[in-house]
Short mmCIF file of C-alpha atoms and ligand atoms in Angstrom, two decimals:
data_model
loop_
_atom_site.label_atom_id
_atom_site.label_comp_id
_atom_site.label_asym_id
_atom_site.label_seq_id
_atom_site.Cartn_x
_atom_site.Cartn_y
_atom_site.Cartn_z
CA UNK A 17 33.29 117.76 134.98
CA UNK A 18 32.99 116.98 137.94
CA UNK A 19 35.02 113.28 138.96
CA UNK A 20 33.59 111.64 142.18
CA UNK A 21 34.97 108.57 144.15
CA UNK A 22 32.94 106.58 146.90
CA UNK A 23 33.98 104.41 149.19
CA UNK A 24 31.54 102.89 151.77
CA UNK A 25 32.23 102.34 155.27
CA UNK A 26 29.41 99.96 157.36
CA UNK A 27 26.55 101.36 156.03
CA UNK A 28 27.85 104.97 154.97
CA UNK A 29 28.76 105.81 151.98
CA UNK A 30 31.02 109.24 151.56
CA UNK A 31 30.90 111.47 147.93
CA UNK A 32 34.11 113.84 147.94
CA UNK A 33 33.87 115.54 144.72
CA UNK A 34 35.63 118.26 143.27
CA UNK A 35 34.81 120.42 140.31
CA UNK A 36 37.64 121.70 137.76
CA UNK A 37 36.50 123.93 135.44
CA UNK A 38 37.46 127.53 137.52
CA UNK A 39 36.11 130.85 135.89
CA UNK A 40 39.25 131.85 137.09
CA UNK A 41 41.65 130.59 134.59
CA UNK A 42 44.76 130.42 135.10
CA UNK A 43 46.34 130.69 137.85
CA UNK A 44 48.71 128.60 140.24
CA UNK A 45 44.92 127.42 141.92
CA UNK A 46 46.11 125.13 144.03
CA UNK A 47 43.32 121.28 144.72
CA UNK A 48 41.88 120.63 141.83
CA UNK A 49 42.17 117.34 141.89
CA UNK A 50 39.37 115.54 143.96
CA UNK A 51 40.26 114.05 147.29
CA UNK A 52 40.49 110.03 148.21
CA UNK A 53 38.65 108.33 150.02
CA UNK A 54 40.86 106.95 152.29
CA UNK A 55 40.72 104.07 155.34
CA UNK A 56 42.56 105.42 158.46
CA UNK A 57 43.72 101.54 158.46
CA UNK A 58 45.04 101.86 155.79
CA UNK A 59 47.68 104.36 155.14
CA UNK A 60 51.49 103.42 155.81
CA UNK A 61 52.71 106.82 155.83
CA UNK A 62 51.65 109.81 155.23
CA UNK A 63 53.82 112.80 153.45
CA UNK A 64 53.28 115.98 154.32
CA UNK A 65 55.05 117.93 150.97
CA UNK A 66 55.31 121.18 149.60
CA UNK A 67 55.07 120.15 145.93
CA UNK A 68 56.24 122.56 143.14
CA UNK A 69 53.35 121.60 140.68
CA UNK A 70 50.76 123.57 142.93
CA UNK A 71 52.92 126.77 142.87
CA UNK A 72 54.81 126.10 146.34
CA UNK A 73 51.36 125.34 147.74
CA UNK A 74 51.79 121.42 150.87
CA UNK A 75 49.24 118.91 150.88
CA UNK A 76 49.48 115.47 152.60
CA UNK A 77 49.67 112.07 150.74
CA UNK A 78 48.49 108.96 151.73
CA UNK A 79 50.63 105.97 151.10
CA UNK A 80 48.96 102.51 151.14
CA UNK A 81 52.13 100.55 150.86
CA UNK A 82 51.61 100.32 146.70
CA UNK A 83 49.34 103.32 145.48
CA UNK A 84 49.70 106.73 146.81
CA UNK A 85 46.46 109.18 147.09
CA UNK A 86 47.23 113.07 147.54
CA UNK A 87 45.14 114.69 149.39
CA UNK A 88 43.19 112.06 151.13
CA UNK A 89 40.05 112.03 153.08
CA UNK A 90 40.12 109.70 155.83
CA UNK A 91 37.70 106.83 156.93
CA UNK A 92 37.57 104.84 160.05
CA UNK A 93 34.95 103.12 161.60
CA UNK A 94 34.99 104.28 165.87
CA UNK A 95 37.37 101.69 167.11
CA UNK A 96 39.53 101.99 164.13
CA UNK A 97 43.77 101.67 164.39
CA UNK A 98 46.08 104.27 163.21
CA UNK A 99 50.10 103.40 162.42
CA UNK A 100 51.69 104.88 160.31
CA UNK A 101 54.62 106.66 159.42
CA UNK A 102 54.03 110.49 159.27
CA UNK A 103 57.06 111.84 157.09
CA UNK A 104 58.79 115.43 157.30
CA UNK A 105 59.34 116.75 153.77
CA UNK A 106 58.76 120.47 154.29
CA UNK A 107 61.62 122.79 154.91
CA UNK A 108 60.29 123.51 157.72
CA UNK A 109 59.38 122.23 160.83
CA UNK A 110 55.84 120.49 161.66
CA UNK A 111 53.77 117.93 162.72
CA UNK A 112 50.28 115.98 162.52
CA UNK A 113 47.37 116.92 165.25
CA UNK A 114 44.67 115.13 164.73
CA UNK A 115 42.15 117.80 166.05
CA UNK A 116 39.03 116.33 169.08
CA UNK A 117 40.46 112.82 168.91
CA UNK A 118 41.04 111.75 172.65
CA UNK A 119 44.66 111.02 172.33
CA UNK A 120 47.80 110.83 174.87
CA UNK A 121 50.41 112.97 174.73
CA UNK A 122 52.91 112.05 172.41
CA UNK A 123 49.90 111.18 169.34
CA UNK A 124 48.47 114.75 170.12
CA UNK A 125 51.65 115.52 167.21
CA UNK A 126 51.07 119.78 170.03
CA UNK A 127 54.32 120.75 168.85
CA UNK A 128 56.32 119.49 171.96
CA UNK A 129 57.91 116.74 169.53
CA UNK A 130 57.66 118.72 165.80
CA UNK A 131 59.44 116.53 162.74
CA UNK A 132 62.42 117.91 161.65
CA UNK A 133 62.30 119.08 157.81
CA UNK A 134 62.88 115.72 156.49
CA UNK A 135 63.24 113.58 159.62
CA UNK A 136 60.09 111.13 160.27
CA UNK A 137 58.30 109.77 163.22
CA UNK A 138 56.27 106.80 164.00
CA UNK A 139 52.44 107.68 164.98
CA UNK A 140 49.80 105.16 166.88
CA UNK A 141 46.60 105.16 167.93
CA UNK A 142 42.85 104.11 168.64
CA UNK A 143 40.10 106.37 167.87
CA UNK A 144 38.00 106.26 170.47
CA UNK A 145 36.23 109.26 170.03
CA UNK A 146 32.26 109.42 169.06
CA UNK A 147 31.70 110.03 165.10
CA UNK A 148 31.59 113.13 163.96
CA UNK A 149 33.98 114.53 161.46
CA UNK A 150 37.25 115.48 162.93
CA UNK A 151 40.48 116.83 161.36
CA UNK A 152 44.14 116.57 161.10
CA UNK A 153 46.82 119.77 160.61
CA UNK A 154 50.32 121.08 161.79
CA UNK A 155 50.66 122.23 164.57
CA UNK A 156 54.45 123.11 165.09
CA UNK A 157 54.66 127.00 167.53
CA UNK A 158 55.35 129.32 164.60
CA UNK A 159 54.70 128.17 161.48
CA UNK A 160 50.61 126.76 162.20
CA UNK A 161 49.23 129.67 160.29
CA UNK A 162 50.98 129.67 157.07
CA UNK A 163 51.12 125.90 156.73
CA UNK A 164 48.17 124.90 157.29
CA UNK A 165 47.05 128.17 155.45
CA UNK A 166 49.01 126.58 152.31
CA UNK A 167 46.62 123.73 152.37
CA UNK A 168 47.50 121.36 155.25
CA UNK A 169 43.76 121.20 156.70
CA UNK A 170 43.05 116.76 155.77
CA UNK A 171 39.40 115.59 156.92
CA UNK A 172 39.11 111.94 159.20
CA UNK A 173 35.34 111.20 159.39
CA UNK A 174 34.64 108.91 161.81
CA UNK A 175 31.23 106.85 161.81
CA UNK A 176 29.63 103.71 163.71
CA UNK A 177 26.42 102.42 164.35
CA UNK A 178 24.60 105.36 165.38
CA UNK A 179 25.30 106.71 162.21
CA UNK A 180 24.58 104.56 160.29
CA UNK A 181 21.20 103.85 161.14
CA UNK A 182 20.88 107.99 160.81
CA UNK A 183 22.25 108.39 157.06
CA UNK A 184 19.31 104.92 156.65
CA UNK A 185 16.76 107.04 158.54
CA UNK A 186 17.91 109.77 155.82
CA UNK A 187 17.18 107.90 152.75
CA UNK A 188 20.71 109.65 151.83
CA UNK A 189 21.46 108.25 148.36
CA UNK A 190 25.21 108.43 146.31
CA UNK A 191 26.06 111.93 146.25
CA UNK A 192 23.91 113.27 148.57
CA UNK A 193 26.87 112.89 152.16
CA UNK A 194 29.53 115.25 152.02
CA UNK A 195 32.00 116.03 153.95
CA UNK A 196 33.89 119.90 153.22
CA UNK A 197 36.73 121.49 154.22
CA UNK A 198 35.38 125.34 153.56
CA UNK A 199 38.70 127.92 154.30
CA UNK A 200 38.59 131.54 152.95
CA UNK A 201 41.98 132.59 150.10
CA UNK A 202 43.17 136.21 149.20
CA UNK A 203 42.53 135.41 145.01
CA UNK A 204 43.35 138.73 142.57
CA UNK A 205 44.22 138.88 139.44
CA UNK A 206 42.85 135.07 138.47
CA UNK A 207 46.18 134.29 140.91
CA UNK A 208 45.57 132.18 145.09
CA UNK A 209 48.38 135.10 146.87
CA UNK A 210 51.08 134.00 149.06
CA UNK A 211 50.77 134.47 153.32
CA UNK A 212 52.05 138.12 153.66
CA UNK A 213 50.33 139.52 157.54
CA UNK A 214 50.48 142.71 157.59
CA UNK A 215 50.53 143.40 161.76
CA UNK A 216 47.08 144.36 161.69
CA UNK A 217 46.85 140.71 160.34
CA UNK A 218 48.48 139.39 163.05
CA UNK A 219 46.48 141.31 164.88
CA UNK A 220 42.59 140.15 162.96
CA UNK A 221 43.85 137.42 161.81
CA UNK A 222 44.30 136.73 157.68
CA UNK A 223 41.00 137.20 156.33
CA UNK A 224 40.89 136.87 151.95
CA UNK A 225 38.60 137.75 149.81
CA UNK A 226 37.06 133.94 148.70
CA UNK A 227 36.48 130.84 150.17
CA UNK A 228 37.60 127.02 148.04
CA UNK A 229 35.60 123.85 149.25
CA UNK A 230 37.63 120.66 149.58
CA UNK A 231 40.54 123.39 147.79
CA UNK A 232 38.96 123.94 145.25
CA UNK A 233 36.83 128.04 144.44
CA UNK A 234 33.61 128.03 143.34
CA UNK A 235 32.80 124.71 144.41
CA UNK A 236 29.81 123.57 142.74
CA UNK A 237 28.45 119.49 143.84
CA UNK A 238 26.00 117.32 141.71
CA UNK A 239 23.41 116.36 144.84
CA UNK A 240 19.93 114.25 144.07
CA UNK A 241 16.72 115.31 145.29
CA UNK A 242 16.18 114.47 149.19
CA UNK A 243 18.14 114.94 151.90
CA UNK A 244 21.65 115.75 152.10
CA UNK A 245 23.79 115.81 154.74
CA UNK A 246 26.84 118.22 155.36
CA UNK A 247 29.89 117.30 158.29
CA UNK A 248 31.44 121.09 156.72
CA UNK A 249 34.98 121.84 158.55
CA UNK A 250 35.51 125.74 159.09
CA UNK A 251 39.49 125.45 158.22
CA UNK A 252 39.74 129.15 157.75
CA UNK A 253 42.86 130.63 160.36
CA UNK A 254 40.79 133.78 161.32
CA UNK A 255 37.44 133.48 159.56
CA UNK A 256 33.74 133.31 161.88
CA UNK A 257 31.71 131.64 159.02
CA UNK A 258 27.88 132.86 160.12
CA UNK A 259 26.48 129.58 158.09
CA UNK A 260 23.56 129.94 155.85
CA UNK A 261 22.00 128.32 152.49
CA UNK A 262 20.47 131.12 149.80
CA UNK A 263 17.13 129.63 146.93
CA UNK A 264 18.31 130.30 143.72
CA UNK A 265 14.55 131.98 143.77
CA UNK A 266 14.31 135.26 142.02
CA UNK A 267 14.44 136.09 145.88
CA UNK A 268 17.39 134.58 146.29
CA UNK A 269 15.09 133.37 149.98
CA UNK A 270 17.41 131.24 153.29
CA UNK A 271 16.61 127.52 153.00
CA UNK A 272 16.00 126.58 156.83
CA UNK A 273 18.44 123.23 157.11
CA UNK A 274 18.41 121.41 160.68
CA UNK A 275 21.53 120.91 163.08
CA UNK A 276 22.70 116.96 163.63
CA UNK A 277 25.58 117.36 165.59
CA UNK A 278 28.41 119.45 166.72
CA UNK A 279 32.17 118.62 167.11
CA UNK A 280 32.60 115.62 168.57
CA UNK A 281 29.81 113.86 166.99
CA UNK A 282 25.51 114.18 167.31
CA UNK A 283 22.88 115.89 169.23
CA UNK A 284 20.04 113.89 170.32
CA UNK A 285 17.35 115.69 168.58
CA UNK A 286 17.63 118.03 165.46
CA UNK A 287 16.76 121.61 165.81
CA UNK A 288 15.98 123.69 162.66
CA UNK A 289 17.94 126.45 162.33
CA UNK A 290 18.04 128.94 159.04
CA UNK A 291 21.58 130.41 160.75
CA UNK A 292 24.86 128.35 162.03
CA UNK A 293 28.32 130.07 163.08
CA UNK A 294 30.87 127.63 162.80
CA UNK A 295 34.18 129.19 163.58
CA UNK A 296 37.42 128.05 162.83
CA UNK A 297 38.55 124.86 163.82
CA UNK A 298 34.93 123.90 164.41
CA UNK A 299 32.15 121.48 162.85
CA UNK A 300 28.72 120.87 162.34
CA UNK A 301 26.68 118.74 160.82
CA UNK A 302 23.44 119.29 159.14
CA UNK A 303 20.50 117.79 156.66
CA UNK A 304 19.41 119.93 154.09
CA UNK A 305 16.45 118.35 152.07
CA UNK A 306 16.93 119.91 148.42
CA UNK A 307 13.66 118.84 146.83
CA UNK A 308 11.80 121.55 145.69
CA UNK A 309 14.65 123.11 144.17
CA UNK A 310 18.15 123.44 141.96
CA UNK A 311 20.62 125.09 143.17
CA UNK A 312 21.41 125.93 146.07
CA UNK A 313 24.13 128.21 147.55
CA UNK A 314 26.10 128.23 150.91
CA UNK A 315 26.93 131.63 151.44
CA UNK A 316 28.57 132.39 154.86
CA UNK A 317 25.33 135.86 155.77
CA UNK A 318 27.03 139.12 156.95
CA UNK A 319 27.44 139.76 160.56
CA UNK A 320 29.22 142.46 162.68
CA UNK A 321 31.80 140.60 164.13
CA UNK A 322 32.89 143.14 166.82
CA UNK A 323 36.97 142.95 165.98
CA UNK A 324 37.06 146.08 169.27
CA UNK A 325 40.44 145.52 169.54
CA UNK A 326 41.87 148.77 167.73
CA UNK A 327 46.20 149.47 167.07
CA UNK A 328 49.82 148.03 168.89
CA UNK A 329 51.98 147.36 166.96
CA UNK A 330 52.00 142.68 167.09
CA UNK A 331 56.11 141.95 168.35
CA UNK A 332 55.34 139.19 168.51
CA UNK A 333 57.73 137.13 165.56
CA UNK A 334 57.92 133.77 166.18
CA UNK A 335 61.25 133.07 168.56
CA UNK A 336 61.12 129.59 166.05
CA UNK A 337 60.00 131.47 162.94
CA UNK A 338 64.15 132.36 162.77
CA UNK A 339 65.71 128.88 162.13
CA UNK A 340 63.74 127.62 158.79
CA UNK A 341 62.57 129.19 155.20
CA UNK A 342 59.31 130.38 155.06
CA UNK A 343 57.28 128.03 152.97
CA UNK A 344 56.40 130.69 150.09
CA UNK A 345 58.72 134.18 149.73
CA UNK A 346 56.82 135.23 152.40
CA UNK A 347 57.58 138.08 155.64
CA UNK A 348 55.07 136.89 158.70
CA UNK A 349 54.03 140.01 160.64
CA UNK A 350 56.04 142.73 158.61
CA UNK A 351 54.96 146.08 160.33
CA UNK A 352 54.03 148.70 158.07
CA UNK A 353 53.05 146.12 154.98
CA UNK A 354 48.88 146.94 153.70
CA UNK A 355 46.37 144.93 153.05
CA UNK A 356 45.34 144.52 149.26
CA UNK A 357 41.30 146.18 149.06
CA UNK A 358 41.36 144.22 145.90
CA UNK A 359 41.05 140.51 147.68
CA UNK A 360 40.34 141.99 151.19
CA UNK A 361 37.32 140.86 152.51
CA UNK A 362 35.85 142.06 156.56
CA UNK A 363 35.46 139.30 159.13
CA UNK A 364 31.71 139.40 159.00
CA UNK A 365 31.77 140.21 154.52
CA UNK A 366 29.00 138.14 153.01
CA UNK A 367 31.14 135.21 150.95
CA UNK A 368 30.26 132.13 148.63
CA UNK A 369 30.69 129.23 149.61
CA UNK A 370 29.41 126.81 147.83
CA UNK A 371 27.22 125.15 145.22
CA UNK A 372 24.39 122.14 145.23
CA UNK A 373 23.36 121.01 142.13
CA UNK A 374 19.73 119.40 142.70
CA UNK A 375 19.32 116.95 140.01
CA UNK A 376 15.18 114.96 139.89
CA UNK A 377 16.79 111.99 140.29
CA UNK A 378 16.45 110.48 143.78
CA UNK A 379 13.67 110.40 146.28
CA UNK A 380 11.70 113.23 148.62
CA UNK A 381 12.32 113.40 151.59
CA UNK A 382 11.82 111.17 154.57
CA UNK A 383 10.96 112.99 158.22
CA UNK A 384 13.54 113.27 160.35
CA UNK A 385 14.35 110.88 163.48
CA UNK A 386 13.09 113.03 165.82
CA UNK A 387 16.18 111.00 168.29
CA UNK A 388 19.54 110.78 166.40
CA UNK A 389 22.04 109.65 169.03
CA UNK A 390 21.89 109.11 172.95
CA UNK A 391 23.48 111.74 172.86
CA UNK A 392 23.28 113.18 177.56
CA UNK A 393 22.33 117.08 178.30
CA UNK A 394 24.97 118.66 179.44
CA UNK A 395 25.07 118.42 183.60
CA UNK A 396 27.77 120.27 185.71
CA UNK A 397 29.98 118.38 187.68
CA UNK A 398 28.58 118.66 191.66
CA UNK A 399 30.85 120.99 194.31
CA UNK A 400 33.10 121.46 191.50
CA UNK A 401 35.08 124.68 192.43
CA UNK A 402 35.20 126.44 188.34
CA UNK A 403 38.86 126.85 187.03
CA UNK A 404 38.90 130.59 186.34
CA UNK A 405 40.50 132.19 182.81
CA UNK A 406 40.27 135.63 181.28
CA UNK A 407 41.40 136.03 177.65
CA UNK A 408 42.58 139.34 177.25
CA UNK A 409 44.10 141.84 175.35
CA UNK A 410 47.50 143.44 175.32
CA UNK A 411 48.80 146.47 173.03
CA UNK A 412 52.23 145.17 172.57
CA UNK A 413 51.23 141.53 173.28
CA UNK A 414 47.69 140.35 171.05
CA UNK A 415 45.98 138.52 172.48
CA UNK A 416 46.39 136.53 176.32
CA UNK A 417 44.75 133.27 178.03
CA UNK A 418 45.38 135.34 181.52
CA UNK A 419 48.51 138.26 180.61
CA UNK A 420 50.65 134.70 180.08
CA UNK A 421 52.22 134.34 176.62
CA UNK A 422 53.24 131.03 174.99
CA UNK A 423 56.39 129.25 176.65
CA UNK A 424 56.73 125.65 175.22
CA UNK A 425 57.99 124.75 178.94
CA UNK A 426 55.64 126.24 180.89
CA UNK A 427 52.43 124.58 182.48
CA UNK A 428 49.52 126.14 183.45
CA UNK A 429 48.02 124.30 185.71
CA UNK A 430 47.88 120.67 186.39
CA UNK A 431 44.60 118.49 186.99
CA UNK A 432 44.28 114.93 187.80
CA UNK A 433 43.00 112.40 185.98
CA UNK A 434 39.47 111.44 186.29
CA UNK A 435 38.83 115.24 187.30
CA UNK A 436 35.88 116.99 186.75
CA UNK A 437 35.88 120.04 186.45
CA UNK A 438 33.47 123.67 185.58
CA UNK A 439 35.92 126.25 182.93
CA UNK A 440 34.81 129.73 184.15
CA UNK A 441 36.03 131.79 180.98
CA UNK A 442 35.59 135.71 180.66
CA UNK A 443 36.44 136.89 177.14
CA UNK A 444 37.23 140.30 177.68
CA UNK A 445 35.11 143.48 176.76
CA UNK A 446 38.26 145.08 174.51
CA UNK A 447 38.31 142.03 172.38
CA UNK A 448 36.90 139.93 169.60
CA UNK A 449 35.90 136.56 169.05
CA UNK A 450 38.26 134.08 169.77
CA UNK A 451 37.57 129.91 169.09
CA UNK A 452 38.88 128.30 171.83
CA UNK A 453 39.98 125.03 171.71
CA UNK A 454 41.34 121.85 174.37
CA UNK A 455 43.48 118.78 173.05
CA UNK A 456 43.04 115.49 173.70
CA UNK A 457 39.34 116.29 175.71
CA UNK A 458 35.64 117.72 174.70
CA UNK A 459 33.26 119.13 176.56
CA UNK A 460 29.94 120.55 177.73
CA UNK A 461 28.98 124.28 177.19
CA UNK A 462 26.44 124.71 180.42
CA UNK A 463 26.34 128.38 180.65
CA UNK A 464 26.75 131.96 178.53
CA UNK A 465 26.57 135.23 179.74
CA UNK A 466 26.95 138.74 178.92
CA UNK A 467 26.97 138.06 175.56
CA UNK A 468 26.02 140.80 172.98
CA UNK A 469 25.95 141.75 169.26
CA UNK A 470 24.69 138.73 166.96
CA UNK A 471 25.38 135.89 168.45
CA UNK A 472 22.88 137.17 171.08
CA UNK A 473 19.36 136.76 169.21
CA UNK A 474 20.61 132.13 168.57
CA UNK A 475 21.62 132.10 171.98
CA UNK A 476 17.88 130.88 173.03
CA UNK A 477 19.26 127.75 174.27
CA UNK A 478 19.01 127.88 177.98
CA UNK A 479 21.34 129.28 180.30
CA UNK A 480 22.62 131.78 176.91
CA UNK A 481 23.18 129.10 174.59
CA UNK A 482 23.34 128.43 170.82
CA UNK A 483 22.60 125.60 169.12
CA UNK A 484 25.71 123.90 168.87
CA UNK A 485 26.56 124.80 172.02
CA UNK A 486 23.85 121.44 172.57
CA UNK A 487 26.31 118.71 171.59
CA UNK A 488 30.18 117.60 172.00
CA UNK A 489 32.77 120.22 172.10
CA UNK A 490 36.66 120.65 171.58
CA UNK A 491 36.39 123.65 170.02
CA UNK A 492 33.94 126.67 171.41
CA UNK A 493 34.60 129.91 170.02
CA UNK A 494 33.71 133.15 173.00
CA UNK A 495 32.72 136.74 172.15
CA UNK A 496 33.81 139.47 173.35
CA UNK A 497 32.29 140.35 177.35
CA UNK A 498 31.24 137.13 177.25
CA UNK A 499 31.85 134.24 179.56
CA UNK A 500 31.58 131.36 179.34
CA UNK A 501 30.71 127.76 181.47
CA UNK A 502 32.34 125.26 180.64
CA UNK A 503 31.84 120.89 181.97
CA UNK A 504 35.22 119.09 181.27
CA UNK A 505 35.66 115.45 182.57
CA UNK A 506 40.14 114.88 182.85
CA UNK A 507 39.38 110.67 182.41
CA UNK A 508 42.30 108.85 180.61
CA UNK A 509 42.43 105.64 178.74
CA UNK A 510 43.79 102.45 180.82
CA UNK A 511 46.64 102.48 178.08
CA UNK A 512 50.49 102.61 178.29
CA UNK A 513 50.77 104.77 175.94
CA UNK A 514 48.65 107.65 178.03
CA UNK A 515 50.02 106.58 181.72
CA UNK A 516 52.48 109.41 182.72
CA UNK A 517 52.36 113.06 183.29
CA UNK A 518 50.58 113.98 179.84
CA UNK A 519 50.24 117.02 178.74
CA UNK A 520 48.12 118.89 176.28
CA UNK A 521 47.45 122.01 174.91
CA UNK A 522 44.65 124.99 175.17
CA UNK A 523 44.84 127.64 172.52
CA UNK A 524 43.21 129.78 170.45
CA UNK A 525 41.90 128.40 166.98
CA UNK A 526 42.67 132.32 165.27
CA UNK A 527 45.87 130.96 163.69
CA UNK A 528 47.69 134.56 164.01
CA UNK A 529 46.11 134.10 167.88
CA UNK A 530 47.85 130.85 168.19
CA UNK A 531 51.31 131.76 166.70
CA UNK A 532 50.79 135.32 168.15
CA UNK A 533 51.87 132.45 171.68
CA UNK A 534 47.48 132.95 172.60
CA UNK A 535 48.03 129.36 173.76
CA UNK A 536 48.46 127.63 176.63
CA UNK A 537 49.92 124.21 178.81
CA UNK A 538 48.05 121.90 180.92
CA UNK A 539 49.09 118.71 182.74
CA UNK A 540 46.34 116.28 183.15
CA UNK A 541 48.31 114.48 186.28
CU1 LIG B 627 41.89 134.49 169.01
#
């Protein structure tokens, strides 16, 4: 049985669908209800809660002033205001970080000022970003991985005139635009396993054996013939996805698609593809013509994830964890704890994500527009001396930025307001892919060097760049041995909220690495 809800936002119609009747029953599946579409400006309170009805899983609830919507999908026009109270009903500190949005430190939810259990915080900001898929999740130091894995990952779809023009050009019919958060989880014997990472999980990341799409296992979405527009987030704690689509023919042949946009909105022009990497925290916006198929399966294709760091017993139990109970009976980075082969699929293993069921309704897909947006080509700021950073592996401490574990009160470096910098980031050869995320600012990828492994054959867009490197990014993966050059513009709005020193974070979005201190603070002065 399927149920759908819609909200018309200007010209765009977003559909959110979820599937009841998962194939495995009974089980404490977390989120069998469809999220409902809610206007960002309609939210009065955003409640963060642990729900016994969800077997201890957690969820966001939007209070609209009289009506409550669990697991909301937030939508906003560019410029729209969020003005609400965040209410923390968890037994742990939390924050709400709107990933990708240009926000002042006080609104960024980066964990400098976590909300204590039972406490509330007022949060008010205007959406300044381009149209695109953004998301919100907890960021309290030491608790992020557990809370996100427990279900706290919400989507925010921002729209604007270019975004609506694209929907019109694609001739999208209702139900053919979807915003999905894909994450892996450990499922065995009909139940979703709690978060119980071993030492090895903390080193490499927590990998499950099944995929959830907007919280549902085996999700299926009914769509009509024509273009389908998918905005996808990889909300996994650690798993990299090599996203591809397979048809229902005898050979299960790959279905081509077009990359329309990345973390920070639309590309200048669509790029035809058959596979694309999507690491934790990254988003893609894609179009697929489903006209000649009855069913299309979204999968993560098999690839070599290049985990080249081995061994080491990590000592990184975050100091903050000693003061609060876990969300469910669990330990964190337990020495000697073993992975269960029944609910573990290694990173890079082929994984079914969700399916599109195509009905005969709709109309044939029109030609894709040649231009999607006015996004300029990435430009290197003249005369900038690169700021160098190195991602390292230490057998005792795990993964680090410039050999330095995170400290809440440390500022790694400061930059001037309006500075236009080039960041040169090198990942060590003994390493693994690290999806690096910058708070508060987006950036452009200038070039990649020394890319080996599965990413190398996709690096065809000049200067060693991958297709997703051509868009606006706030999270970018560095493969082992690679060096990446980014152009970062530290312009801040002339508003009271942004006055004075603003602290932001740069960190790995593998959440086990993040909780394992692979973060640094920076200040904009
Ligand atoms: Cu990492």
